[in-house]
């Protein structure tokens, strides 16, 4: 934070100058990265804008320190002096150096104050309200009493009557030849091109924020510009889903289901990024940068493998080059053994981690080598640990005056301190990895990359070339805190997503030739993106859009005439009822039709037909005749469920009403009765004829006897 003194304090200090001259505790100090770019109306400000050269190399090298003093008070200020404060006592370790930069106590400022004129201080007789004045201070290492290679505290203050009003702290790295050659440490810089997920399903965007980032001073446009000029040793992590989003934006698309014209800037950005990364090492994240730890903990293990496979395919297609995914950078740079094993099973053998996730054990007083080895389920995994302080120099609050210069000085000082740490004679590996959705200051990043490329104690190295070495130190097990677990996408968020994923997979399994991936795989992976961690409300809205699209696709295969209020008639106690299926999904499907009676006491089903695979071309109907047997007349219901070839239910079951008439049984009774009547009549006739014949024979016999 930059502290500034009010006009009242300045005037009071002037009046009390004789007493205050020996008590510098009234001075205000400033730190780089502080949110002090917006000066209050009652303050003074001093900013250092350059030190030339930034690493003086001899006792007589002239050092030029330039900057600006600004009067943001409401009145003119008089009798001001800009002074250089310095110390011949160099920092002994990085922790003390870091503490100096953030300290607000004037007592910790360098004690020596320049008194040589005209080069080591500058008087400003008067500075009007709202006015500013540049300054330039000159000195040499011998004048500053610098004894040897190292990082020294310096500061510039503005004083009135020798009472400091405001101060800016920084570092001076003195780099003369050393008796013992400094180790040339390997520095790998990993820069992310990763963004918030912008789409739900296919061409349907959930927001209109992507286009603005692809042009002018948009974040993604500036990242492409940095990539175009960066050293070819810088490693870039690219989310294939971002490339995919940009390509979708370059065509006709929808925004919350409303038609939109193609955005030509998306094509331009893709082309420029492809050119910028053509000769640089590129690593793809799994598609949509999923929250791997959350997937491992919530039973969605299979999504990680899909994301890696799809990420490789999309990145290779859109960047027009081979892009590996064997290195993974988990969200926040932290993972636990479950997530590590999940990645390892998917052929990941290198991970980029935060230093808090894998601290040295026991703690060490020097900077440990960035490379170590972890044990995972499929074998050893190389862990690359980013240095927190070095990383911080790439992503400061750039609104602070002079932040670009001050962070460059901090970067130089940090790397010099590491090179000069006692007892460390072997080169070590160092890693810088800014947060994945950073908003870079191009001027700062370009300055740091150029500086890193020329410092004699650094060698810029591709991340993929770093390997464990003799300088590696033991590290603790993966440290995954309760807060890390809370930061994950929750079970409440992922529960609906899991159901959507299962339904989406069915649309692939129902195909005549079953597919491993559905048309909704990419949409499901976008819902699992770590970018929803801080925006779950928008993520849930996107989930509902995808769920609706999956259901609409599922409904394109349906049972025709499925109206429970319009019963189907079974004429008689047994017979066949037709079940028909309409296919409008866009390809040939193969399925089973499973029919079950909901009233088995009234209606029984012959399940033979449900065991036959039914193939239905697109835009056609197919069906089966299902044998049924009714024990009595009346209405009964059956449940009809479409099934995939591997026995999974497709869509919701449909209820049909079957009305049985019993006509066949009644007919048999009638026919039987009629046959009985006919038989009785025949028998009666036969008996009558026999009786008549007997009577005739008897009469004839009597006649014969009479004669």
XYZ file of C-alpha atoms in Angstrom:
707
model
C 0.000 0.000 0.000
C 1.203 3.554 -0.729
C 0.760 5.829 2.256
C 0.431 9.562 1.637
C 0.520 12.463 4.004
C -2.143 15.166 4.140
C -1.430 18.837 3.615
C -2.006 19.446 7.331
C 0.654 16.872 8.189
C 3.093 18.460 5.742
C 2.612 21.921 7.212
C 2.907 20.580 10.749
C 6.123 18.815 9.822
C 7.516 22.046 8.423
C 6.776 23.921 11.638
C 8.242 21.172 13.774
C 11.251 20.530 11.529
C 13.918 21.271 14.182
C 12.469 18.604 16.450
C 11.544 16.170 13.725
C 14.750 16.232 11.758
C 16.108 13.270 13.670
C 12.871 11.263 13.747
C 12.117 9.851 10.285
C 9.080 7.968 11.591
C 6.842 10.655 10.077
C 7.708 9.463 6.553
C 5.121 7.676 4.431
C 6.305 4.698 2.388
C 5.090 3.033 -0.809
C 5.270 -0.538 -2.031
C 5.052 -1.817 -5.619
C 1.776 -3.395 -6.533
C -0.080 -1.243 -4.035
C -3.437 0.101 -5.075
C -2.181 3.648 -4.949
C -2.718 4.683 -8.521
C -5.713 6.737 -7.430
C -4.094 9.443 -5.323
C -6.259 11.271 -2.852
C -6.690 15.023 -3.267
C -4.598 15.728 -0.151
C -1.366 13.824 -0.843
C 2.117 13.874 -2.322
C 3.406 11.043 -4.454
C 6.818 9.867 -5.670
C 7.383 7.117 -8.242
C 10.615 5.608 -9.541
C 10.234 4.893 -13.251
C 13.685 3.545 -14.171
C 17.125 2.561 -12.926
C 19.812 2.472 -15.612
C 21.537 0.071 -15.824
C 19.306 -2.232 -13.816
C 22.297 -4.421 -12.885
C 25.431 -2.224 -12.572
C 28.538 -4.380 -12.958
C 31.474 -2.274 -11.767
C 32.291 0.141 -8.959
C 32.408 3.080 -11.330
C 29.251 2.319 -13.337
C 27.061 5.403 -13.291
C 23.577 4.582 -12.035
C 20.739 6.835 -13.135
C 17.570 6.748 -11.029
C 14.658 8.567 -12.650
C 11.111 9.195 -11.557
C 8.266 11.620 -10.953
C 7.073 13.694 -8.002
C 3.413 14.689 -8.092
C 1.589 17.210 -5.911
C -1.978 16.037 -5.448
C -2.689 18.439 -2.627
C -4.902 21.494 -3.004
C -2.064 23.992 -2.511
C 1.442 24.667 -3.825
C 4.295 22.907 -2.000
C 7.668 24.651 -1.498
C 11.158 23.725 -0.331
C 10.952 20.099 -1.470
C 13.992 17.864 -1.866
C 14.111 14.501 -3.674
C 16.724 12.287 -1.994
C 18.279 8.883 -2.522
C 18.364 6.602 0.510
C 20.710 3.612 0.432
C 22.516 1.016 2.486
C 25.761 -0.904 2.044
C 24.237 -3.863 3.897
C 22.864 -6.333 1.360
C 19.949 -8.655 1.984
C 20.877 -12.052 3.381
C 17.847 -14.018 2.205
C 14.656 -13.735 0.152
C 12.346 -13.569 3.153
C 14.046 -10.447 4.537
C 14.029 -8.899 1.077
C 10.295 -9.547 0.694
C 9.579 -8.111 4.136
C 11.473 -4.921 3.277
C 9.333 -4.285 0.222
C 6.039 -4.533 2.109
C 7.151 -2.883 5.355
C 5.364 0.339 6.279
C 7.719 1.285 9.104
C 9.957 4.254 8.168
C 12.526 2.973 10.657
C 13.366 0.124 8.252
C 14.228 2.470 5.381
C 17.883 2.602 4.315
C 19.604 4.837 6.868
C 22.023 6.685 4.605
C 20.733 9.742 2.766
C 22.488 11.326 -0.199
C 24.087 14.691 0.447
C 26.202 15.131 -2.652
C 25.081 17.799 -5.056
C 23.917 18.097 -7.731
C 23.551 14.459 -8.789
C 22.446 12.556 -5.666
C 19.548 14.773 -4.688
C 17.403 17.380 -6.377
C 15.692 20.449 -4.913
C 12.240 21.507 -6.063
C 11.691 25.115 -4.908
C 7.954 25.006 -5.608
C 5.428 22.530 -6.966
C 1.956 23.848 -7.768
C -1.189 21.967 -6.777
C -1.847 19.187 -9.271
C 1.595 19.615 -10.898
C 4.319 17.006 -11.306
C 8.083 17.157 -11.713
C 10.504 14.592 -13.088
C 13.711 13.919 -11.243
C 17.004 12.209 -12.016
C 19.526 11.085 -9.402
C 23.021 9.829 -10.205
C 25.379 7.644 -8.194
C 27.980 4.885 -8.563
C 28.413 1.658 -6.568
C 31.570 3.041 -4.997
C 29.708 6.161 -3.859
C 27.026 3.947 -2.365
C 29.645 1.764 -0.686
C 28.468 -1.464 -2.290
C 31.057 -4.134 -1.433
C 30.139 -7.174 -3.568
C 27.550 -9.022 -5.632
C 24.134 -8.898 -4.034
C 20.773 -7.173 -3.661
C 20.708 -3.897 -1.707
C 17.827 -1.786 -0.378
C 17.413 1.666 -1.847
C 14.608 4.215 -1.705
C 13.731 7.642 -2.997
C 11.992 10.037 -0.629
C 10.579 13.537 -0.887
C 11.459 15.659 2.148
C 10.625 19.127 3.340
C 13.081 20.712 5.716
C 14.734 17.246 5.885
C 11.500 15.639 7.119
C 10.410 12.799 4.770
C 6.928 13.265 3.329
C 6.620 10.221 1.064
C 8.979 7.388 0.098
C 9.263 4.770 -2.645
C 11.210 1.574 -1.847
C 12.897 -0.729 -4.336
C 16.025 -2.847 -4.867
C 19.379 -2.382 -6.523
C 21.113 -5.521 -7.766
C 24.879 -5.040 -7.970
C 26.401 -7.659 -10.291
C 30.169 -7.410 -10.591
C 32.218 -10.508 -11.501
C 32.275 -12.945 -8.573
C 35.272 -14.971 -7.332
C 33.224 -18.133 -7.714
C 31.072 -18.432 -10.799
C 27.379 -18.241 -10.001
C 25.226 -21.237 -10.998
C 23.115 -20.559 -14.076
C 19.693 -21.665 -12.908
C 17.140 -23.038 -15.366
C 13.966 -20.932 -15.499
C 10.793 -22.295 -17.113
C 7.922 -19.851 -17.627
C 4.428 -21.292 -18.137
C 1.849 -18.791 -19.377
C -1.872 -19.663 -19.635
C -4.311 -18.893 -22.426
C -7.420 -20.019 -20.564
C -10.769 -18.307 -20.193
C -14.235 -18.618 -18.708
C -16.475 -21.101 -20.516
C -18.875 -19.225 -22.822
C -21.097 -21.896 -24.383
C -23.740 -24.343 -23.297
C -24.625 -26.805 -26.073
C -23.177 -26.707 -29.583
C -23.517 -23.170 -30.998
C -25.526 -21.695 -28.111
C -23.536 -19.099 -26.127
C -24.509 -18.184 -22.573
C -22.884 -14.727 -22.684
C -21.474 -12.219 -25.176
C -18.179 -11.533 -23.395
C -15.806 -13.504 -25.606
C -15.867 -11.225 -28.644
C -14.702 -8.164 -26.690
C -11.643 -10.058 -25.448
C -10.462 -10.990 -28.933
C -9.801 -7.478 -30.240
C -7.921 -4.308 -29.326
C -6.870 -4.324 -25.685
C -9.026 -7.317 -24.853
C -7.356 -9.817 -22.549
C -7.126 -12.617 -25.101
C -5.967 -10.280 -27.862
C -3.148 -9.059 -25.625
C -2.173 -12.635 -24.759
C -1.882 -13.436 -28.460
C 0.303 -10.345 -28.845
C 2.571 -11.449 -25.988
C 2.863 -14.915 -27.545
C 3.943 -13.377 -30.848
C 7.021 -11.711 -29.304
C 7.848 -14.026 -26.396
C 11.016 -16.138 -26.409
C 10.407 -19.542 -27.940
C 11.368 -21.210 -24.689
C 8.192 -19.962 -22.953
C 5.651 -22.779 -22.554
C 1.992 -21.966 -23.249
C -0.969 -23.752 -21.676
C -3.999 -23.461 -23.964
C -7.561 -24.566 -23.271
C -8.900 -26.284 -26.430
C -12.442 -25.260 -25.413
C -11.424 -21.610 -25.777
C -10.224 -22.290 -29.317
C -13.458 -24.180 -29.938
C -15.524 -21.266 -28.591
C -13.683 -18.835 -30.842
C -14.329 -21.036 -33.866
C -18.029 -21.286 -32.977
C -18.136 -17.484 -32.625
C -16.628 -17.119 -36.101
C -19.737 -18.801 -37.578
C -23.425 -18.076 -37.290
C -24.358 -18.936 -33.732
C -26.926 -18.321 -31.014
C -26.804 -16.215 -27.868
C -29.177 -17.665 -25.273
C -30.984 -19.382 -28.161
C -31.287 -16.185 -30.286
C -29.624 -16.150 -33.711
C -26.418 -14.128 -34.078
C -24.184 -13.241 -37.023
C -20.646 -14.584 -37.325
C -17.900 -12.545 -35.647
C -14.954 -12.119 -38.067
C -12.671 -11.034 -35.200
C -12.774 -14.578 -33.863
C -11.239 -15.922 -37.071
C -8.563 -13.228 -37.002
C -7.681 -14.053 -33.386
C -7.458 -17.786 -34.076
C -5.174 -17.174 -37.047
C -2.920 -14.811 -35.089
C -2.658 -17.196 -32.136
C -1.916 -20.135 -34.400
C 0.910 -18.163 -36.023
C 2.262 -16.890 -32.692
C 2.463 -20.392 -31.212
C 3.764 -22.158 -34.298
C 7.318 -22.560 -32.968
C 6.679 -22.439 -29.216
C 6.092 -25.330 -26.815
C 2.353 -25.699 -26.274
C 0.503 -27.888 -23.777
C -3.259 -28.323 -23.972
C -5.382 -28.496 -20.874
C -8.103 -31.144 -20.848
C -11.068 -29.794 -22.808
C -12.727 -26.891 -20.904
C -10.155 -27.050 -18.077
C -12.313 -29.347 -15.914
C -12.301 -29.387 -12.124
C -10.495 -32.735 -11.960
C -10.445 -32.954 -8.158
C -14.208 -32.395 -7.981
C -14.826 -34.994 -10.701
C -12.714 -37.506 -8.781
C -14.604 -36.846 -5.551
C -18.133 -36.837 -7.012
C -18.102 -40.050 -9.041
C -17.513 -38.480 -12.464
C -14.150 -40.129 -13.082
C -14.840 -40.885 -16.746
C -15.170 -37.223 -17.672
C -11.459 -36.552 -17.107
C -10.385 -39.130 -19.681
C -12.917 -37.754 -22.156
C -11.653 -34.211 -21.558
C -8.058 -35.244 -22.213
C -8.941 -37.146 -25.368
C -11.159 -34.360 -26.721
C -8.629 -31.698 -25.727
C -5.920 -33.379 -27.756
C -8.193 -33.728 -30.768
C -9.508 -30.132 -30.762
C -6.141 -28.497 -30.004
C -4.405 -30.461 -32.752
C -7.157 -29.613 -35.232
C -7.368 -25.881 -34.509
C -3.672 -25.148 -33.932
C -2.740 -27.395 -36.863
C 0.083 -29.089 -34.940
C 0.566 -31.897 -32.475
C -0.309 -30.742 -28.951
C 0.498 -33.035 -25.993
C -1.626 -33.428 -22.870
C 0.763 -35.499 -20.778
C 1.435 -32.456 -18.548
C -1.458 -31.238 -16.430
C -1.875 -27.944 -14.579
C -4.711 -28.507 -12.065
C -6.918 -25.596 -11.110
C -5.198 -23.472 -8.471
C -2.089 -25.611 -8.915
C -3.353 -28.023 -6.249
C -4.564 -31.627 -6.294
C -4.859 -34.575 -3.950
C -3.893 -38.252 -4.465
C -7.347 -39.094 -5.892
C -7.045 -36.448 -8.608
C -3.414 -37.390 -9.283
C -4.367 -41.052 -9.794
C -7.246 -40.064 -12.078
C -4.873 -38.025 -14.251
C -2.209 -40.718 -14.178
C -4.664 -43.336 -15.434
C -5.308 -40.967 -18.375
C -1.549 -41.054 -19.230
C -0.583 -37.796 -17.503
C 2.991 -38.105 -16.217
C 3.808 -34.480 -15.295
C 1.907 -31.989 -13.121
C 2.463 -28.271 -12.518
C 1.725 -27.414 -8.891
C 1.598 -24.530 -6.449
C 4.345 -24.463 -3.800
C 1.720 -24.723 -1.030
C 0.569 -28.058 -2.480
C 4.020 -29.635 -2.294
C 6.225 -27.882 0.311
C 9.767 -29.030 1.171
C 9.948 -31.460 4.056
C 11.713 -30.530 6.243
C 11.631 -26.771 5.438
C 14.853 -25.398 3.957
C 16.509 -21.979 4.207
C 17.231 -21.814 0.482
C 15.130 -22.000 -2.694
C 14.478 -25.681 -3.458
C 14.722 -27.166 -6.912
C 11.325 -27.001 -8.652
C 11.328 -30.619 -9.833
C 10.465 -33.672 -7.770
C 8.741 -37.039 -8.195
C 5.382 -38.292 -6.932
C 4.052 -41.838 -6.729
C 0.766 -42.484 -8.540
C -1.342 -45.512 -9.379
C 0.229 -46.085 -12.819
C 3.788 -45.152 -11.862
C 5.941 -42.125 -11.010
C 4.760 -38.628 -11.942
C 7.106 -35.652 -12.302
C 5.963 -32.652 -10.274
C 6.966 -29.112 -11.276
C 6.538 -26.632 -8.427
C 6.052 -22.934 -9.239
C 7.908 -20.336 -7.164
C 5.324 -18.078 -5.510
C 7.437 -14.895 -5.276
C 8.771 -15.109 -8.819
C 5.269 -15.794 -10.095
C 3.943 -12.773 -8.239
C 6.161 -10.445 -10.288
C 4.167 -11.411 -13.409
C 0.760 -10.470 -11.996
C 0.912 -7.359 -9.778
C -1.653 -4.610 -9.455
C -0.618 -2.715 -12.558
C -2.630 0.361 -11.561
C 0.153 1.448 -9.182
C 2.488 4.107 -10.642
C 5.773 2.583 -11.759
C 4.552 -0.980 -11.215
C 6.165 -2.245 -14.422
C 9.578 -0.957 -13.405
C 9.266 -1.963 -9.747
C 8.270 -5.534 -10.598
C 11.121 -5.847 -13.027
C 13.511 -4.746 -10.254
C 11.870 -7.277 -7.936
C 12.272 -10.042 -10.527
C 15.943 -9.236 -11.032
C 16.524 -9.135 -7.291
C 14.709 -12.416 -6.596
C 16.593 -14.376 -9.246
C 19.929 -12.846 -8.193
C 19.269 -13.769 -4.564
C 18.513 -17.364 -5.584
C 21.743 -17.591 -7.592
C 23.797 -16.284 -4.662
C 22.227 -18.402 -1.894
C 24.985 -19.898 0.292
C 25.932 -23.483 -0.394
C 23.986 -23.752 -3.655
C 26.595 -24.384 -6.332
C 24.611 -26.677 -8.659
C 22.133 -25.172 -11.130
C 18.544 -25.518 -9.987
C 15.242 -25.507 -11.843
C 12.780 -22.649 -11.249
C 9.204 -22.337 -12.516
C 6.921 -19.326 -12.980
C 3.194 -19.941 -13.506
C 0.735 -17.012 -13.191
C -2.871 -17.789 -12.282
C -4.698 -19.432 -15.181
C -7.176 -16.610 -15.880
C -4.769 -13.739 -15.288
C -5.183 -10.352 -16.921
C -1.615 -9.559 -18.000
C 0.023 -6.184 -18.424
C 1.704 -6.677 -21.830
C 4.350 -4.047 -21.139
C 5.312 -5.722 -17.869
C 5.275 -9.284 -19.219
C 7.325 -8.370 -22.283
C 9.813 -6.487 -20.074
C 10.189 -9.453 -17.705
C 10.634 -11.933 -20.543
C 13.346 -9.809 -22.142
C 15.049 -9.347 -18.789
C 14.972 -13.067 -18.001
C 16.510 -13.810 -21.376
C 19.615 -11.701 -20.705
C 20.427 -12.159 -17.015
C 23.734 -14.061 -16.689
C 22.479 -16.234 -13.802
C 19.426 -17.537 -15.703
C 18.819 -19.847 -18.650
C 15.293 -19.808 -20.070
C 14.199 -23.416 -20.532
C 11.114 -25.154 -21.851
C 8.951 -26.589 -19.098
C 9.022 -30.023 -20.708
C 12.818 -30.216 -20.439
C 12.961 -29.874 -16.653
C 13.854 -33.099 -14.878
C 14.713 -34.148 -11.325
C 18.364 -33.438 -10.508
C 20.912 -33.610 -7.693
C 19.565 -30.274 -6.465
C 16.107 -31.763 -5.801
C 15.049 -31.832 -2.152
C 12.555 -34.086 -0.343
C 9.028 -32.770 -0.273
C 6.012 -33.490 1.878
C 3.044 -35.458 0.641
C 0.455 -33.557 -1.385
C -1.040 -30.944 0.926
C -4.731 -30.584 0.105
C -6.512 -28.460 2.688
C -10.130 -28.276 3.785
C -10.339 -24.931 1.999
C -9.084 -26.556 -1.210
C -11.899 -29.093 -0.880
C -14.460 -26.337 -0.288
C -13.258 -24.519 -3.397
C -14.183 -27.459 -5.628
C -17.380 -27.631 -7.637
C -19.837 -29.050 -5.115
C -21.931 -32.203 -5.145
C -24.986 -29.942 -5.365
C -23.637 -28.446 -8.589
C -22.334 -31.677 -10.132
C -25.372 -33.837 -9.283
C -27.590 -32.469 -12.101
C -24.595 -32.488 -14.434
C -24.076 -36.198 -13.768
C -27.681 -36.924 -14.771
C -27.316 -34.855 -17.932
C -24.119 -36.747 -18.819
C -25.870 -40.102 -18.418
C -28.784 -39.024 -20.637
C -26.419 -37.593 -23.226
C -24.487 -40.854 -23.430
C -27.709 -42.728 -24.247
C -28.069 -40.715 -27.452
C -24.791 -42.281 -28.576
C -25.615 -45.824 -27.411
C -28.955 -45.898 -29.289
C -27.223 -45.569 -32.674
C -27.232 -48.576 -35.004
C -23.443 -48.550 -34.637
C -22.943 -47.460 -30.997
C -20.524 -44.527 -30.513
C -18.143 -43.886 -27.648
C -19.004 -40.188 -27.646
C -22.260 -38.330 -27.927
C -22.892 -35.011 -29.619
C -23.177 -33.532 -26.129
C -19.817 -34.650 -24.716
C -18.239 -31.243 -25.283
C -21.231 -29.481 -23.702
C -21.067 -31.725 -20.624
C -17.334 -31.066 -20.257
C -17.931 -27.330 -20.492
C -20.351 -27.671 -17.574
C -17.581 -29.394 -15.563
C -15.149 -26.524 -16.181
C -13.261 -25.133 -13.205
C -14.275 -21.693 -14.468
C -17.697 -22.207 -12.832
C -16.160 -22.395 -9.347
C -16.828 -18.746 -8.655
C -19.939 -18.511 -10.792
C -22.073 -21.566 -10.054
C -25.334 -19.710 -10.693
C -24.363 -19.162 -14.324
C -23.112 -22.751 -14.463
C -26.487 -24.070 -13.309
C -28.224 -21.946 -15.939
C -25.942 -23.448 -18.592
C -26.677 -26.928 -17.222
C -30.414 -26.370 -17.719
C -29.824 -25.292 -21.320
C -27.818 -28.445 -22.035
C -30.360 -30.600 -20.224
C -33.116 -29.156 -22.405
C -31.135 -29.842 -25.567
C -30.412 -33.441 -24.505
C -34.089 -34.034 -23.714
C -35.136 -32.589 -27.067
C -32.740 -34.986 -28.805
C -33.977 -37.904 -26.717
C -37.589 -37.103 -27.632
C -36.814 -37.534 -31.324
C -37.241 -41.264 -30.761
C -40.757 -41.813 -29.474
C -43.564 -44.341 -29.193
C -46.371 -43.339 -31.527
C -49.951 -43.061 -30.347
C -48.878 -43.010 -26.711
C -52.077 -41.460 -25.386
C -53.339 -43.053 -22.154
C -56.821 -41.637 -22.830
C -57.104 -43.538 -26.101
C -57.039 -47.235 -25.214
C -55.935 -49.957 -27.610
C -58.358 -52.831 -28.066
C -57.543 -56.495 -27.627
C -60.363 -58.283 -29.441
C -60.893 -61.364 -27.379
C -59.024 -62.896 -24.492
C -55.765 -63.088 -26.446
C -54.225 -61.489 -29.457
C -51.475 -59.110 -30.616
C -51.194 -55.387 -29.935
C -48.945 -53.305 -32.255
C -46.299 -51.021 -30.662
C -44.781 -48.494 -33.099
C -41.685 -46.262 -32.704
C -40.907 -43.100 -34.694
C -37.241 -42.242 -35.344
C -36.386 -38.592 -36.149
C -32.942 -38.452 -34.549
C -31.057 -38.084 -37.833
C -29.537 -41.560 -38.149
C -30.475 -45.227 -38.003
C -31.082 -46.508 -34.493
C -31.204 -49.969 -32.950
C -33.249 -50.632 -29.840
C -35.371 -53.034 -27.886
C -39.000 -52.512 -26.878
C -39.712 -53.788 -23.394
C -43.417 -54.167 -22.510
C -44.595 -55.019 -18.993
C -48.131 -55.448 -17.643
C -49.060 -53.219 -14.741
C -52.036 -55.537 -13.994
C -50.686 -59.091 -14.406
C -53.831 -60.535 -12.813
C -55.902 -59.111 -15.670
C -53.421 -58.986 -18.563
C -50.359 -61.084 -19.320
C -47.572 -60.241 -21.821
C -45.558 -62.578 -24.006
C -42.010 -61.067 -23.709
C -40.637 -62.868 -26.750
C -40.846 -59.752 -28.933
C -38.956 -57.601 -26.402
C -35.879 -59.761 -26.966
C -35.658 -58.855 -30.649
C -33.396 -55.925 -31.675
C -35.367 -53.449 -33.752
C -33.537 -51.373 -36.383
C -35.274 -48.191 -37.554
C -33.864 -45.882 -40.266
C -34.130 -42.120 -39.840
C -37.550 -40.569 -40.466
C -39.236 -43.969 -40.438
C -41.416 -45.980 -38.104
C -40.699 -49.434 -36.779
C -42.475 -51.658 -34.370
C -43.502 -55.051 -33.104
C -46.681 -57.059 -32.525
C -46.817 -57.890 -28.827
C -48.837 -61.029 -27.874
C -51.164 -60.444 -24.891
C -53.615 -62.627 -23.004
C -56.580 -61.282 -20.971
C -58.266 -63.276 -18.227
C -61.404 -61.135 -18.323
C -62.797 -58.149 -20.139
C -62.023 -54.575 -19.064
C -59.122 -52.047 -19.066
C -55.527 -52.798 -18.064
C -52.314 -50.770 -18.494
C -48.876 -51.734 -19.773
C -45.543 -49.869 -19.500
C -43.523 -49.589 -22.699
C -39.822 -48.790 -22.246
C -37.322 -48.278 -25.061
C -33.977 -49.931 -24.279
C -30.478 -49.588 -25.720
C -28.747 -52.699 -26.994
C -26.823 -52.946 -23.717
C -29.991 -52.879 -21.652
C -30.153 -49.262 -20.505
C -33.555 -47.525 -20.482
C -33.871 -44.823 -23.148
C -36.267 -42.034 -22.259
C -39.127 -42.374 -19.853
C -41.495 -45.383 -19.897
C -44.856 -44.814 -21.584
C -48.155 -46.198 -20.241
C -50.698 -47.608 -22.674
C -54.261 -48.666 -21.847
C -55.353 -52.034 -23.244
C -59.131 -52.666 -23.443
C -60.124 -56.345 -23.582
C -63.601 -57.278 -24.910
C -63.781 -61.091 -24.289
C -65.672 -61.520 -27.647
C -63.898 -64.738 -28.496
C -65.045 -66.531 -25.328
C -68.677 -65.466 -25.753
C -68.590 -66.630 -29.334
C -67.362 -70.038 -28.248
C -70.189 -70.304 -25.733
C -72.757 -69.368 -28.361
C -71.326 -71.765 -30.893
C -71.122 -74.481 -28.272
C -74.746 -73.954 -27.281
C -75.847 -73.957 -30.912
C -73.963 -77.181 -31.545
C -75.600 -78.720 -28.484
C -79.070 -77.713 -29.735
C -78.321 -79.038 -33.192
C -76.973 -82.241 -31.751
C -80.094 -82.634 -29.585
C -82.323 -82.090 -32.622
C -80.435 -84.679 -34.640
C -80.579 -87.197 -31.842
C -84.302 -86.548 -31.383
C -84.869 -87.040 -35.118
C -82.884 -90.248 -35.170
C -84.740 -91.613 -32.191
C -88.065 -90.609 -33.718
C -87.182 -92.364 -36.958
C -86.120 -95.476 -35.127
C -89.380 -95.438 -33.178
C -91.378 -95.005 -36.375
C -89.498 -97.882 -37.969
C -90.221 -100.138 -35.015
C -93.909 -99.235 -35.107
C -94.036 -99.906 -38.846
C -92.367 -103.267 -38.457
C -94.754 -104.205 -35.654
C -97.811 -103.244 -37.703
C -96.558 -105.188 -40.666
C -95.995 -108.201 -38.474
C -99.556 -108.054 -37.133
C -100.916 -107.805 -40.649
C -98.988 -110.907 -41.634
C -100.326 -112.856 -38.698
C -103.927 -111.876 -39.550
C -103.558 -113.055 -43.042
